[in-house]
Amino acid sequence: MPNTTFSLHSPLDMHIHFREGAMLRRVAPLSAETFAGGVIMPNLVPPVDNQVRLDRYDREVREVVEPLAFEPYMTLFMRPYTESELASMKDRIIGVKLYPEGVTTHSEQGVGDLGDVEDTLDLMQDLGIRLMVHGESTDFVMDRERAFLPVYENLARRFPRLHIVMEHITTREAAALLDRHENLSATVTLQHLLITLDDVAGGLLNPHLFCKPIAKRPEDRDALLALALDAHPGLVFGSDSAPHPVDKKECAGCAAGVFTAPIALQMLVGLFEEHGALDRLQAFVSDNAKRIYDVDPPAKTVVFAKTGAAIPERYGDVVPMYAGRDLEWKVAEVR
Ligand code: DOR
Ligand code: ZN
């Protein structure tokens, strides 16, 4: 008998872009409906990098998601911080996100030289504040993550008590690092488990699959998928769902970001079922994250039914990944 329903408990999305204002109000409920919590990225304009901005953003996010029993885990944008700044914000954040300068959307104020944040990393290690990293260099676009891997290894060795998250890994070499350093964990997105560069640019260009880091080769995708299907204990789901208005995607100079929030869980259920790994999905989308990040999200059960549904063409002015395609599984109930 094939499965016709399937349930997940308190699924977590450990890497999301909610934005602010009208975009936040449009997209955040789509995550909060089904996820029990998530890590909210700080790359706003200007970035979330001080107490006033953090307080304000935290309040704005909570107002939208709290009625839906969703715990937002807030982050700070990396810059050199003083000890008193970090000490005063430590309990309000799940980590500090490091963007190398200029590698992705709204990273203009990112870190140009890692030496500038050495002292901050030392303080974070002492205060027990996690480091989350967009691990790309400015080399040739397909090589940017690989070129950054020695930086991860160096950080992991030099700050052995610092928990370092390699965000949205896209290569098999990054995946292999998970088994080499105890203080490294990683997030992986839905799109990097499903697509390769061919899906983005192999035929007609698909701007809705264009993100940073760019999707890589089949062998990279397959290595990431194998780790996810196995629910590797160092790997968690982080959608990197990154909404942009359609006119910023369907244009010359397309913004990087794939919007997956409303379809991520349904697609993951289908993907894990296809590979006979449904029994591992709970660990991949919740249990691993609870353990690695030491979080206790609200109780929420999401029941999926294998009855099919079409992915909407638009959510307001945002086009989701695979718009118009059929989903095998849909969300039947959330309780
Ligand atoms: O594709 C991406 N979009 N990658 C990122 O790192 C940032 C994100 C965004 O904020 O749009
Ligand atoms: Zn991101």
Tab-separated table of C-alpha atoms and ligand atoms in Angstrom:
chain	number	residue	atom	x	y	z
A	1	MET	CA	0.000	0.000	0.000
A	2	PRO	CA	1.549	3.329	-0.958
A	3	ASN	CA	1.597	6.053	1.668
A	4	THR	CA	-1.289	8.494	1.289
A	5	THR	CA	-0.586	10.653	4.324
A	6	PHE	CA	2.611	11.589	6.093
A	7	SER	CA	3.289	13.799	9.123
A	8	LEU	CA	6.180	15.971	10.273
A	9	HIS	CA	6.601	17.431	13.745
A	10	SER	CA	7.834	20.991	14.232
A	11	PRO	CA	9.714	21.337	10.952
A	12	LEU	CA	12.427	23.995	10.972
A	13	ASP	CA	13.883	26.143	8.213
A	14	MET	CA	17.349	27.099	9.417
A	15	HIS	CA	18.004	29.765	6.728
A	16	ILE	CA	15.256	32.119	5.473
A	17	HIS	CA	15.018	35.614	4.029
A	18	PHE	CA	11.872	37.304	5.322
A	19	ARG	CA	12.821	40.876	4.252
A	20	GLU	CA	10.761	43.639	5.931
A	21	GLY	CA	7.651	45.751	5.408
A	22	ALA	CA	5.160	44.620	2.772
A	23	MET	CA	7.382	41.772	1.524
A	24	LEU	CA	7.737	40.402	5.062
A	25	ARG	CA	3.990	40.510	5.552
A	26	ARG	CA	3.513	38.644	2.280
A	27	VAL	CA	6.130	35.901	2.634
A	28	ALA	CA	6.613	35.257	6.361
A	29	PRO	CA	3.132	33.759	6.919
A	30	LEU	CA	3.836	31.269	4.113
A	31	SER	CA	6.753	29.879	6.140
A	32	ALA	CA	5.067	30.279	9.513
A	33	GLU	CA	1.993	28.329	8.437
A	34	THR	CA	3.897	25.057	8.189
A	35	PHE	CA	7.284	25.570	9.849
A	36	ALA	CA	7.572	25.814	13.639
A	37	GLY	CA	10.615	28.071	13.512
A	38	GLY	CA	13.448	29.334	11.400
A	39	VAL	CA	16.651	31.327	11.195
A	40	ILE	CA	15.959	34.820	9.876
A	41	MET	CA	18.741	36.355	7.787
A	42	PRO	CA	19.993	39.891	8.554
A	43	ASN	CA	20.904	41.155	5.039
A	44	LEU	CA	18.396	43.995	5.021
A	45	VAL	CA	19.212	47.488	3.777
A	46	PRO	CA	20.745	48.718	6.037
A	47	PRO	CA	21.773	45.424	7.649
A	48	VAL	CA	20.664	44.234	11.087
A	49	ASP	CA	23.874	45.067	12.892
A	50	ASN	CA	22.993	46.932	16.056
A	51	GLN	CA	20.660	46.664	19.019
A	52	VAL	CA	18.097	49.203	17.778
A	53	ARG	CA	17.813	47.559	14.376
A	54	LEU	CA	17.659	44.084	15.948
A	55	ASP	CA	14.909	45.111	18.395
A	56	ARG	CA	12.876	46.704	15.656
A	57	TYR	CA	13.259	43.829	13.201
A	58	ASP	CA	12.591	41.212	15.865
A	59	ARG	CA	9.375	43.005	16.828
A	60	GLU	CA	8.276	43.390	13.211
A	61	VAL	CA	8.860	39.691	12.468
A	62	ARG	CA	7.175	38.487	15.653
A	63	GLU	CA	4.070	40.541	14.981
A	64	VAL	CA	3.592	38.698	11.700
A	65	VAL	CA	4.531	35.128	12.692
A	66	GLU	CA	3.615	34.690	16.335
A	67	PRO	CA	-0.106	34.091	15.701
A	68	LEU	CA	1.021	31.102	13.610
A	69	ALA	CA	3.155	29.535	16.383
A	70	PHE	CA	6.482	30.149	14.631
A	71	GLU	CA	9.656	30.944	16.543
A	72	PRO	CA	11.972	33.308	14.647
A	73	TYR	CA	15.639	32.774	15.450
A	74	MET	CA	17.212	36.146	14.728
A	75	THR	CA	20.722	36.836	13.433
A	76	LEU	CA	23.113	39.770	13.337
A	77	PHE	CA	25.085	40.884	10.281
A	78	MET	CA	28.823	40.475	10.856
A	79	ARG	CA	30.993	43.536	11.462
A	80	PRO	CA	33.590	44.168	14.149
A	81	TYR	CA	31.575	44.152	17.415
A	82	THR	CA	32.660	45.102	20.929
A	83	GLU	CA	32.287	42.732	23.851
A	84	SER	CA	29.533	44.820	25.411
A	85	GLU	CA	27.570	44.908	22.139
A	86	LEU	CA	27.763	41.136	21.771
A	87	ALA	CA	27.008	40.512	25.446
A	88	SER	CA	23.890	42.672	25.286
A	89	MET	CA	22.506	40.989	22.132
A	90	LYS	CA	23.692	37.431	22.747
A	91	ASP	CA	20.440	36.070	24.162
A	92	ARG	CA	18.356	37.578	21.388
A	93	ILE	CA	20.150	35.897	18.468
A	94	ILE	CA	20.972	32.420	17.263
A	95	GLY	CA	24.172	33.591	15.610
A	96	VAL	CA	26.092	36.157	13.617
A	97	LYS	CA	26.042	35.832	9.833
A	98	LEU	CA	29.216	36.575	7.939
A	99	TYR	CA	28.891	37.741	4.338
A	100	PRO	CA	32.135	38.281	2.451
A	101	GLU	CA	31.854	41.714	0.862
A	102	GLY	CA	30.000	41.795	-2.448
A	103	VAL	CA	29.361	38.055	-2.957
A	104	THR	CA	25.567	38.137	-2.926
A	105	THR	CA	22.368	40.176	-2.497
A	106	HIS	CA	22.837	43.059	-0.037
A	107	SER	CA	26.352	42.107	1.011
A	108	GLU	CA	27.935	45.434	0.095
A	109	GLN	CA	28.630	46.020	3.780
A	110	GLY	CA	30.044	42.526	4.217
A	111	VAL	CA	33.495	41.673	5.514
A	112	GLY	CA	36.316	42.628	3.110
A	113	ASP	CA	39.157	41.204	5.168
A	114	LEU	CA	38.615	38.443	7.723
A	115	GLY	CA	41.387	39.987	9.803
A	116	ASP	CA	38.954	42.808	10.604
A	117	VAL	CA	36.692	40.434	12.567
A	118	GLU	CA	39.331	38.248	14.282
A	119	ASP	CA	38.699	39.875	17.647
A	120	THR	CA	34.948	39.544	17.191
A	121	LEU	CA	35.331	35.830	16.423
A	122	ASP	CA	37.400	35.433	19.587
A	123	LEU	CA	34.683	37.147	21.602
A	124	MET	CA	31.978	35.046	19.959
A	125	GLN	CA	33.850	31.877	20.827
A	126	ASP	CA	34.144	32.982	24.459
A	127	LEU	CA	30.522	34.115	24.690
A	128	GLY	CA	29.218	30.980	22.938
A	129	ILE	CA	27.780	32.831	19.938
A	130	ARG	CA	27.481	30.812	16.753
A	131	LEU	CA	29.015	31.894	13.424
A	132	MET	CA	27.034	31.425	10.212
A	133	VAL	CA	28.883	31.909	6.936
A	134	HIS	CA	28.057	32.593	3.315
A	135	GLY	CA	31.093	30.649	2.143
A	136	GLU	CA	32.017	32.049	-1.228
A	137	SER	CA	35.076	33.829	-2.594
A	138	THR	CA	35.093	36.158	-5.584
A	139	ASP	CA	36.775	33.613	-7.899
A	140	PHE	CA	35.149	32.173	-11.059
A	141	VAL	CA	31.487	31.640	-10.186
A	142	MET	CA	31.507	27.807	-10.268
A	143	ASP	CA	34.627	27.703	-8.065
A	144	ARG	CA	33.648	30.206	-5.377
A	145	GLU	CA	32.546	27.723	-2.740
A	146	ARG	CA	35.486	25.369	-3.311
A	147	ALA	CA	37.876	28.301	-3.076
A	148	PHE	CA	36.351	29.229	0.278
A	149	LEU	CA	36.719	25.777	1.877
A	150	PRO	CA	40.244	26.421	3.241
A	151	VAL	CA	38.771	29.436	5.070
A	152	TYR	CA	36.228	27.161	6.767
A	153	GLU	CA	38.967	24.699	7.720
A	154	ASN	CA	41.153	27.462	9.046
A	155	LEU	CA	38.325	28.949	11.122
A	156	ALA	CA	37.312	25.517	12.436
A	157	ARG	CA	40.890	24.831	13.594
A	158	ARG	CA	41.635	28.236	15.013
A	159	PHE	CA	38.318	28.577	16.859
A	160	PRO	CA	37.644	25.020	18.032
A	161	ARG	CA	34.924	26.083	20.494
A	162	LEU	CA	33.082	28.198	17.913
A	163	HIS	CA	30.113	26.489	16.233
A	164	ILE	CA	30.430	27.363	12.548
A	165	VAL	CA	27.576	26.842	10.097
A	166	MET	CA	28.474	26.469	6.430
A	167	GLU	CA	25.354	27.974	4.912
A	168	HIS	CA	23.705	26.560	1.769
A	169	ILE	CA	26.459	24.147	0.744
A	170	THR	CA	26.481	23.268	-2.952
A	171	THR	CA	29.521	21.044	-3.561
A	172	ARG	CA	30.535	17.531	-2.610
A	173	GLU	CA	33.799	18.908	-1.223
A	174	ALA	CA	31.895	21.105	1.239
A	175	ALA	CA	29.786	18.110	2.229
A	176	ALA	CA	32.964	16.128	2.911
A	177	LEU	CA	34.177	18.784	5.390
A	178	LEU	CA	31.328	17.875	7.735
A	179	ASP	CA	33.138	14.682	8.682
A	180	ARG	CA	36.444	16.421	9.288
A	181	HIS	CA	35.603	19.061	11.909
A	182	GLU	CA	33.320	18.591	14.902
A	183	ASN	CA	32.536	22.291	15.148
A	184	LEU	CA	31.284	22.547	11.546
A	185	SER	CA	27.683	21.913	10.524
A	186	ALA	CA	25.848	22.886	7.346
A	187	THR	CA	22.535	23.890	5.872
A	188	VAL	CA	21.373	22.822	2.429
A	189	THR	CA	18.552	24.261	0.321
A	190	LEU	CA	15.771	22.524	-1.582
A	191	GLN	CA	17.007	23.734	-4.967
A	192	HIS	CA	20.540	22.436	-4.418
A	193	LEU	CA	19.115	18.957	-3.739
A	194	LEU	CA	17.144	19.070	-6.991
A	195	ILE	CA	18.839	21.078	-9.697
A	196	THR	CA	22.153	21.669	-11.449
A	197	LEU	CA	23.463	24.579	-13.481
A	198	ASP	CA	21.778	22.975	-16.496
A	199	ASP	CA	18.370	23.741	-14.989
A	200	VAL	CA	19.359	27.385	-14.560
A	201	ALA	CA	21.179	28.075	-17.804
A	202	GLY	CA	21.481	24.882	-19.864
A	203	GLY	CA	18.461	25.699	-21.999
A	204	LEU	CA	16.382	28.851	-21.921
A	205	LEU	CA	17.573	30.891	-18.951
A	206	ASN	CA	15.437	30.329	-15.843
A	207	PRO	CA	15.839	33.353	-13.577
A	208	HIS	CA	13.671	31.793	-10.879
A	209	LEU	CA	16.349	29.150	-10.293
A	210	PHE	CA	19.201	31.657	-10.171
A	211	CYS	CA	20.714	32.029	-6.719
A	212	LYS	CA	24.041	32.399	-4.948
A	213	PRO	CA	25.799	30.074	-4.591
A	214	ILE	CA	24.860	29.022	-8.115
A	215	ALA	CA	23.691	25.408	-8.606
A	216	LYS	CA	26.620	23.184	-9.556
A	217	ARG	CA	27.261	19.831	-11.272
A	218	PRO	CA	25.210	16.617	-11.123
A	219	GLU	CA	27.849	14.957	-8.921
A	220	ASP	CA	27.605	17.837	-6.433
A	221	ARG	CA	23.810	17.680	-6.344
A	222	ASP	CA	23.942	13.901	-5.925
A	223	ALA	CA	26.423	14.115	-3.033
A	224	LEU	CA	24.240	16.657	-1.213
A	225	LEU	CA	21.120	14.606	-1.848
A	226	ALA	CA	22.790	11.454	-0.504
A	227	LEU	CA	23.706	13.262	2.738
A	228	ALA	CA	20.211	14.704	3.128
A	229	LEU	CA	18.464	11.383	2.423
A	230	ASP	CA	20.737	9.847	5.024
A	231	ALA	CA	19.907	12.690	7.462
A	232	HIS	CA	23.629	13.191	8.107
A	233	PRO	CA	23.807	14.424	11.730
A	234	GLY	CA	25.731	17.564	10.730
A	235	LEU	CA	23.306	18.659	8.022
A	236	VAL	CA	19.998	20.529	8.392
A	237	PHE	CA	17.432	21.969	6.044
A	238	GLY	CA	17.749	25.695	5.370
A	239	SER	CA	15.687	26.775	2.380
A	240	ASP	CA	17.487	30.079	1.727
A	241	SER	CA	14.061	31.060	0.398
A	242	ALA	CA	14.832	34.508	-0.989
A	243	PRO	CA	11.912	36.456	-2.454
A	244	HIS	CA	12.410	39.201	-5.010
A	245	PRO	CA	9.643	41.058	-6.881
A	246	VAL	CA	9.090	39.595	-10.347
A	247	ASP	CA	10.457	42.695	-12.090
A	248	LYS	CA	13.802	42.140	-10.297
A	249	LYS	CA	13.917	38.520	-11.528
A	250	GLU	CA	12.542	38.698	-15.071
A	251	CYS	CA	14.898	41.398	-16.331
A	252	ALA	CA	18.460	42.079	-17.390
A	253	GLY	CA	20.485	41.969	-14.168
A	254	CYS	CA	18.344	39.327	-12.435
A	255	ALA	CA	18.623	39.347	-8.622
A	256	ALA	CA	19.911	36.151	-6.982
A	257	GLY	CA	17.414	34.192	-4.921
A	258	VAL	CA	14.947	31.304	-5.280
A	259	PHE	CA	11.598	31.589	-3.523
A	260	THR	CA	10.710	28.175	-2.087
A	261	ALA	CA	9.042	28.879	1.260
A	262	PRO	CA	5.496	27.822	0.304
A	263	ILE	CA	6.510	24.585	-1.457
A	264	ALA	CA	9.616	23.448	0.390
A	265	LEU	CA	8.117	20.886	2.733
A	266	GLN	CA	5.739	19.397	0.163
A	267	MET	CA	8.628	19.013	-2.292
A	268	LEU	CA	10.854	17.447	0.369
A	269	VAL	CA	8.176	14.881	1.216
A	270	GLY	CA	7.948	13.962	-2.483
A	271	LEU	CA	11.732	13.814	-2.873
A	272	PHE	CA	12.320	11.672	0.227
A	273	GLU	CA	9.437	9.382	-0.739
A	274	GLU	CA	10.829	8.935	-4.253
A	275	HIS	CA	14.125	7.775	-2.733
A	276	GLY	CA	12.537	5.538	-0.093
A	277	ALA	CA	13.838	7.786	2.694
A	278	LEU	CA	10.669	9.227	4.260
A	279	ASP	CA	11.742	7.820	7.615
A	280	ARG	CA	14.758	10.198	7.558
A	281	LEU	CA	12.913	13.401	6.750
A	282	GLN	CA	11.958	14.219	10.352
A	283	ALA	CA	15.644	14.250	11.311
A	284	PHE	CA	16.627	16.333	8.290
A	285	VAL	CA	13.959	19.019	8.766
A	286	SER	CA	13.749	19.160	12.539
A	287	ASP	CA	15.541	16.770	14.893
A	288	ASN	CA	19.067	17.473	13.644
A	289	ALA	CA	18.506	21.216	13.955
A	290	LYS	CA	17.048	20.927	17.470
A	291	ARG	CA	20.167	19.097	18.577
A	292	ILE	CA	22.770	21.141	16.696
A	293	TYR	CA	21.337	24.576	17.570
A	294	ASP	CA	19.884	23.530	20.942
A	295	VAL	CA	16.433	24.956	20.172
A	296	ASP	CA	13.002	23.917	21.350
A	297	PRO	CA	10.463	25.165	18.781
A	298	PRO	CA	6.692	25.248	19.324
A	299	ALA	CA	4.894	21.920	18.883
A	300	LYS	CA	3.314	21.775	15.431
A	301	THR	CA	2.244	18.749	13.409
A	302	VAL	CA	1.972	19.089	9.648
A	303	VAL	CA	-0.009	16.390	7.865
A	304	PHE	CA	0.637	15.919	4.146
A	305	ALA	CA	-1.719	14.119	1.785
A	306	LYS	CA	-0.735	12.593	-1.539
A	307	THR	CA	-3.572	14.179	-3.439
A	308	GLY	CA	-1.681	16.618	-5.625
A	309	ALA	CA	-1.920	20.377	-6.012
A	310	ALA	CA	-0.671	22.951	-8.493
A	311	ILE	CA	2.061	25.391	-7.435
A	312	PRO	CA	0.629	28.933	-7.783
A	313	GLU	CA	2.104	31.139	-10.537
A	314	ARG	CA	2.586	34.011	-8.112
A	315	TYR	CA	2.377	34.978	-4.473
A	316	GLY	CA	1.610	38.663	-4.978
A	317	ASP	CA	4.521	39.847	-7.106
A	318	VAL	CA	6.807	36.941	-6.179
A	319	VAL	CA	7.201	33.899	-8.428
A	320	PRO	CA	7.899	30.644	-6.569
A	321	MET	CA	10.263	27.913	-7.742
A	322	TYR	CA	8.466	25.592	-10.184
A	323	ALA	CA	5.494	27.965	-10.577
A	324	GLY	CA	2.592	26.231	-12.334
A	325	ARG	CA	3.988	22.723	-11.921
A	326	ASP	CA	2.161	19.984	-10.057
A	327	LEU	CA	3.024	19.017	-6.508
A	328	GLU	CA	2.433	15.394	-5.572
A	329	TRP	CA	1.918	16.123	-1.892
A	330	LYS	CA	-0.050	18.931	-0.339
A	331	VAL	CA	-0.453	20.187	3.205
A	332	ALA	CA	-3.734	18.700	4.435
A	333	GLU	CA	-3.693	19.880	8.044
A	334	VAL	CA	-1.580	21.773	10.554
A	335	ARG	CA	-2.284	21.290	14.247
B	1	DOR	O1	20.586	33.803	-3.901
B	1	DOR	C1	20.709	34.375	-2.847
B	1	DOR	N1	19.804	35.306	-2.436
B	1	DOR	N2	21.775	34.110	-2.068
B	1	DOR	C2	22.039	34.816	-0.962
B	1	DOR	O2	23.036	34.549	-0.336
B	1	DOR	C3	21.180	35.954	-0.579
B	1	DOR	C4	19.832	35.814	-1.114
B	1	DOR	C5	19.001	37.075	-1.006
B	1	DOR	O3	19.062	37.751	0.018
B	1	DOR	O4	18.263	37.368	-1.957
B	2	ZN	ZN	20.580	33.341	2.291
